[in-house]
Coordinates of C-alpha atoms in Angstrom, one line a residue:
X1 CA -147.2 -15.8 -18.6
X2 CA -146.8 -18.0 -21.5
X3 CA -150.0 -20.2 -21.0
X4 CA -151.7 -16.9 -20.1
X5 CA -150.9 -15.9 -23.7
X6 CA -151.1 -18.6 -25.2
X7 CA -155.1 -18.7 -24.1
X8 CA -155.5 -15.3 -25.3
X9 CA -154.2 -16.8 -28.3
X10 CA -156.3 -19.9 -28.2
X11 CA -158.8 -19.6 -25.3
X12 CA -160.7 -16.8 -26.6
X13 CA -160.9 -16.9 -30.3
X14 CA -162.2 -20.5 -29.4
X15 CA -164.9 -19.5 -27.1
X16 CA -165.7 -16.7 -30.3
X17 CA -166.4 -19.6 -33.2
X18 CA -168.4 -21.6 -31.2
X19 CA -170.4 -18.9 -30.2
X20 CA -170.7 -18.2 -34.0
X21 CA -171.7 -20.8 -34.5
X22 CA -174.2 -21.1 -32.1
X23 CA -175.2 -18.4 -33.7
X24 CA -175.4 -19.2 -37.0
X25 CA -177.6 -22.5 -36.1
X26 CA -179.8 -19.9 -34.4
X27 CA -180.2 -18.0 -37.9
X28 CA -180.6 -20.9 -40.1
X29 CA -183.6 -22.2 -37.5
X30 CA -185.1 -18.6 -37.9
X31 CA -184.7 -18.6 -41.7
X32 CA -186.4 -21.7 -42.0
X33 CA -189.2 -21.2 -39.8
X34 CA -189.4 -18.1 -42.3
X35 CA -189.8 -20.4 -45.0
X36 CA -193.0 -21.8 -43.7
X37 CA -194.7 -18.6 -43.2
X38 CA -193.7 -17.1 -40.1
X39 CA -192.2 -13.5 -39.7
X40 CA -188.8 -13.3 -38.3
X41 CA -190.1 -10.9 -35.7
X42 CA -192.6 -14.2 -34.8
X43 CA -190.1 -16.4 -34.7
X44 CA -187.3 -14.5 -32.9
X45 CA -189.7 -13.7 -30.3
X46 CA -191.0 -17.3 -30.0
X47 CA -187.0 -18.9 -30.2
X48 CA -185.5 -16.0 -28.0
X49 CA -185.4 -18.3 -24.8
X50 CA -184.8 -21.4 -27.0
X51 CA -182.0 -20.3 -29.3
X52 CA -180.3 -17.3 -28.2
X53 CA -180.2 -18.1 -24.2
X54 CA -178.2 -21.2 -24.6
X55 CA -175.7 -18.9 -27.3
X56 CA -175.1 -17.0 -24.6
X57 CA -175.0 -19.5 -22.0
X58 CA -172.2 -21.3 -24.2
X59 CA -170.0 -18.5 -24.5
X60 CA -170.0 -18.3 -21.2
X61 CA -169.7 -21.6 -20.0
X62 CA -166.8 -22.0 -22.5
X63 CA -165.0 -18.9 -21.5
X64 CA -165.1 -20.0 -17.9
X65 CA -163.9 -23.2 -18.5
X66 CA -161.2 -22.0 -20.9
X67 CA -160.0 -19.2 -18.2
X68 CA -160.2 -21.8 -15.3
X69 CA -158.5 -24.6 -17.2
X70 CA -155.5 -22.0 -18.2
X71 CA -155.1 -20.8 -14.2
X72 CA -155.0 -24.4 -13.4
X73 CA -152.4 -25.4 -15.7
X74 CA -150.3 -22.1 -15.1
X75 CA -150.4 -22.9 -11.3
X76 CA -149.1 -26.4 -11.9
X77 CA -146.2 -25.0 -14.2
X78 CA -144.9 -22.5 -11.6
X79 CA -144.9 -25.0 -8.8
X80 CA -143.1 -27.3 -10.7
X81 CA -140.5 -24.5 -11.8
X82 CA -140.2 -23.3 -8.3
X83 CA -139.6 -26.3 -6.9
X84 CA -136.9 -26.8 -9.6
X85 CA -135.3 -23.7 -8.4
X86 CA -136.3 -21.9 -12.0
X87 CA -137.6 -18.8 -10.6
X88 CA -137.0 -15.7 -13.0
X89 CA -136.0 -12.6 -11.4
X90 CA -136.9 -9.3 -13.4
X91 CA -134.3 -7.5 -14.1
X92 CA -133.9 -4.2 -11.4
X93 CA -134.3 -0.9 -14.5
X94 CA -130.9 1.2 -13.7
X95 CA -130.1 4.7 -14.8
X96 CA -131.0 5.7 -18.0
X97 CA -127.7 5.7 -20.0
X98 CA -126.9 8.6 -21.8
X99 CA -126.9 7.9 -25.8
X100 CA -123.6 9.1 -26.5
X101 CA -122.8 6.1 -23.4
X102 CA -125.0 4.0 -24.9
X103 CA -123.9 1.0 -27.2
X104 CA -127.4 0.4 -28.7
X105 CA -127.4 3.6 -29.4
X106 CA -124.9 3.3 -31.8
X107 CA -125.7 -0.1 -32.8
X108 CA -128.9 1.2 -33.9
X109 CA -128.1 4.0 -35.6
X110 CA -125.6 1.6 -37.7
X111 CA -128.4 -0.8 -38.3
X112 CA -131.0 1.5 -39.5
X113 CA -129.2 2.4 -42.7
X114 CA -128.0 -1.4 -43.3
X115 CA -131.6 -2.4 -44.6
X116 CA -130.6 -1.8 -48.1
X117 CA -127.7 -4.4 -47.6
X118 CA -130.7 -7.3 -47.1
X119 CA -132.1 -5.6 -50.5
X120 CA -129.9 -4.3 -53.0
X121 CA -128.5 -6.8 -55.0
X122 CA -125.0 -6.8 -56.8
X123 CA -123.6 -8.3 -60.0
X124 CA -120.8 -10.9 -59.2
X125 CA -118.6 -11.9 -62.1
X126 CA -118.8 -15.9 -62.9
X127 CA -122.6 -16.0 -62.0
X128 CA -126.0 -16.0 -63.1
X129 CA -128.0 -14.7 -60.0
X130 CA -127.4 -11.4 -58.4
X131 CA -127.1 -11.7 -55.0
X132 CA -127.8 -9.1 -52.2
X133 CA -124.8 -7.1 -50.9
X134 CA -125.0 -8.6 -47.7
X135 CA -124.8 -12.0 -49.2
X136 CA -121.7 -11.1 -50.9
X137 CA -120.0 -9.9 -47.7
X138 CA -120.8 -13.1 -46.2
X139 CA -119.6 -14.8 -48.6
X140 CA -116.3 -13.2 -49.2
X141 CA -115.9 -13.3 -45.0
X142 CA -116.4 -17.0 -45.3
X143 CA -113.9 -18.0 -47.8
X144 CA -111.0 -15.3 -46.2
X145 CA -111.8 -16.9 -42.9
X146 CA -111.4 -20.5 -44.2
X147 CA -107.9 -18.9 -46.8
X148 CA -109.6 -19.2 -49.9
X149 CA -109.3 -15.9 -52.2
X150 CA -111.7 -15.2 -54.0
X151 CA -111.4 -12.7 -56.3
X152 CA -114.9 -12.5 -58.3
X153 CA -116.5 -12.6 -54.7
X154 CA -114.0 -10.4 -53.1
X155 CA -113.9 -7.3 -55.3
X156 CA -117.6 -6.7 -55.4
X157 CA -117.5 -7.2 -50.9
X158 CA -115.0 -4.8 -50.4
X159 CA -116.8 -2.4 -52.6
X160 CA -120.1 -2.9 -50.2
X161 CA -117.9 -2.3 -47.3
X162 CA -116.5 0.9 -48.6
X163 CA -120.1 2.1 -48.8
X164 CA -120.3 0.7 -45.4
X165 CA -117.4 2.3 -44.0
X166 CA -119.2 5.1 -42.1
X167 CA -121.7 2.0 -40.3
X168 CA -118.6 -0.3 -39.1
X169 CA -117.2 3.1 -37.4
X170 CA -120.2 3.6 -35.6
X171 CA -120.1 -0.8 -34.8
X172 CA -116.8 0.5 -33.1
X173 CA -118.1 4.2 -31.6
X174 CA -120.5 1.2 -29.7
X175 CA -118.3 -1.6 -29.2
X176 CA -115.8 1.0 -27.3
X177 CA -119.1 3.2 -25.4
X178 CA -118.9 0.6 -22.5
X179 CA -122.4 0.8 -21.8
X180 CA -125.5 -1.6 -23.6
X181 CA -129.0 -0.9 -22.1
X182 CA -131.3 -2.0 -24.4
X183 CA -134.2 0.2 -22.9
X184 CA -136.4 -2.8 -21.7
X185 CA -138.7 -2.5 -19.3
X186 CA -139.7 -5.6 -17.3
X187 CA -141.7 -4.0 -14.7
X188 CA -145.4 -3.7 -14.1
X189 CA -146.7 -6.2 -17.3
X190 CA -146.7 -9.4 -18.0
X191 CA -143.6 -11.1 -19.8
X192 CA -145.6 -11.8 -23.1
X193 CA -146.3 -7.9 -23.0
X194 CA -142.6 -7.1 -22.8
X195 CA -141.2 -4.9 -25.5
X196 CA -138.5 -7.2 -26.5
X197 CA -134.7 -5.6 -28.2
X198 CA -135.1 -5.4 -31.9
X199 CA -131.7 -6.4 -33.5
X200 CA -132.4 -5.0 -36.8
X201 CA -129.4 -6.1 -39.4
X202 CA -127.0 -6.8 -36.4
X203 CA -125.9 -9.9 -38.5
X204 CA -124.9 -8.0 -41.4
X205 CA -123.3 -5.4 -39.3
X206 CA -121.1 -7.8 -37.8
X207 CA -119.9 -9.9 -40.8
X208 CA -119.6 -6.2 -42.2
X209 CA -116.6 -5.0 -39.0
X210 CA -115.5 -9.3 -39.4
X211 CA -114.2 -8.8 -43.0
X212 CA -112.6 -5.3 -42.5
X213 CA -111.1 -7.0 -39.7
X214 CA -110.1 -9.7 -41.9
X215 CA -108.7 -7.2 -44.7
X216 CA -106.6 -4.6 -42.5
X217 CA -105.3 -8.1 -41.0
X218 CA -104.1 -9.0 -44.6
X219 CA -103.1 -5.4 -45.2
X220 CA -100.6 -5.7 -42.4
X221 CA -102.7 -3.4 -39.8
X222 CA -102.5 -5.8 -37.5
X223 CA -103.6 -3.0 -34.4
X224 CA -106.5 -1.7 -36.3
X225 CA -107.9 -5.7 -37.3
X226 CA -107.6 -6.2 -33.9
X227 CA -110.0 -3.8 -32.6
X228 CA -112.4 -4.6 -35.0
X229 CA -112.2 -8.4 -33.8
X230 CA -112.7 -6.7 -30.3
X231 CA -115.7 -4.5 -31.4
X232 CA -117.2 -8.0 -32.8
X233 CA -116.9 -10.1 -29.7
X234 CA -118.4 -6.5 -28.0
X235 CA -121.6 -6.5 -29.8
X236 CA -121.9 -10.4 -29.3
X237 CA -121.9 -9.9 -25.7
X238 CA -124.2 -6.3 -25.5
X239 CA -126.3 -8.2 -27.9
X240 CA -126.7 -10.8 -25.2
X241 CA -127.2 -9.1 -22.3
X242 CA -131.2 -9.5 -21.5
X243 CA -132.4 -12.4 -20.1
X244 CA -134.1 -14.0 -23.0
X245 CA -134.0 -16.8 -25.6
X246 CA -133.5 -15.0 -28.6
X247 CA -130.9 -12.5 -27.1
X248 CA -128.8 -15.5 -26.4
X249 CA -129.4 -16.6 -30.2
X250 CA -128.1 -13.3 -31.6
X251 CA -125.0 -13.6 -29.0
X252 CA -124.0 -16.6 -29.8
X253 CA -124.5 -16.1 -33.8
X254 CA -122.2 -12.7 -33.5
X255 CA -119.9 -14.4 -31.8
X256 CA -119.9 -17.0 -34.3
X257 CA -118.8 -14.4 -36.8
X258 CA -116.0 -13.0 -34.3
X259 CA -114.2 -16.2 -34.4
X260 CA -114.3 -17.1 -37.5
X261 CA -112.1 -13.9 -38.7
X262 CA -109.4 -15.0 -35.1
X263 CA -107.5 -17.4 -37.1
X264 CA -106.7 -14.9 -40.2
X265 CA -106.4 -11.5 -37.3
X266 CA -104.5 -13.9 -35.3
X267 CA -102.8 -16.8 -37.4
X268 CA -100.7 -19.3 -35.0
X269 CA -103.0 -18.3 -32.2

């Protein structure tokens, strides 16, 4: 699948320029027999079999070899994966899960009104630039995880996260639904054609549910910072859950964020 895309990618515009520029070499011949006096009707008629035969010829000599070439090489890779034993099994589609069931649901719904916290910038006391509210959160999760306080970095965080609020309870509606299908369907196309999960601000959303973790944990709500720890270890692993590269990215980074806060929910182990 990935060498058949990548000579849609390549294979066929290729086989396109050169047959432009066959063609143009075709239209500059023309124009100058022009020049000397003949009509381009003349000449077109008396270059047809000369010029635009072997334009068309080309193309399709050049998309043959390009298609052959690319079902040689993708034979050769999946022997050599099969003999490896790396044979990727699609995934079986299950029942759908109902939405209120449904821990992307909420995830979603969360990060669909985070895009202003990539956007919206906040003043910070001390400096020049005005970075983005969720810079600031990251920032203030950072230092608390590593016990440094903050305060010019910390007021203006907990401030976002009180906006916030109502998106980290949904982070938790998710976390505690049980249930993460992404809605993908890997059945009856090609891999490069599957819709892959789109985890829109999950980052922010998680460093967002990390620092309120974080702060109850310093407030002494030691019960309530730990379920937000376990709602960010939950969307680490829903986040990872299909079988591909970039889901196991977002995973790992989420869970990244999860134990970063562990040592400040849970000081002493």
């Amino acid at each position: 699948d990935a060498l058949k895309f990548a000579y849609e990618l390549v294979g066929k515009p290729g086989a396109a320029v050169l047959g432009l520029g066959l063609l143009a070499l075709a239209f500059l011949r023309l124009h100058r027999l022009r020049k000397k006096g003949q009509g381009y009707g003349d000449a077109l008629a008396g270059w047809f079999l000369k010029a635009l035969v072997p334009v068309v010829l080309g193309l399709v000599l050049t998309g043959s070899a390009w298609f052959l070439a690319g079902r040689s090489a993708l034979s050769q890779v999946l022997g050599e994966m099969k003999a490896d034993g790396y044979v990727f099994v699609r995934p079986t589609p299950g029942p759908k899960v109902p939405d209120e069931s449904n821990s992307v649901y909420w995830y979603k719904n969360a990060g669909e009104a985070l895009k202003a916290l990539e956007e919206q910038r906040v003043p910070v006391p001390g400096r020049t630039d005005r970075p983005t509210e969720g810079e600031v959160v990251n920032q203030a999760r950072r230092d608390l995880s590593a016990g440094e306080d903050n305060p010019a970095t910390l007021a203006p965080a907990m401030a976002v996260l009180k906006k916030y609020e109502g998106q980290a309870d949904q982070a938790l509606r998710g976390a505690q639904a049980g249930n993460a299908d992404w809605g993908v369907d890997w059945t009856g196309v090609p891999l490069h054609k599957v819709e892959m999960p789109r985890y829109a601000n999950f980052l922010g959303l998680a460093r967002l549910v990390a620092l309120r973790a974080i702060l109850l944990s310093r407030a002494g709500k030691k019960a309530e910072a730990a379920g937000n720890l376990r709602a960010c270890f939950r969307m680490a692993d829903d986040a990872a859950k299909e079988p591909t590269l970039i889901a196991a990215m977002v995973g790992t980074a989420l869970e990244r964020i999860a134990l970063d806060a562990v040592p400040v929910v849970y000081p002493g182990g």
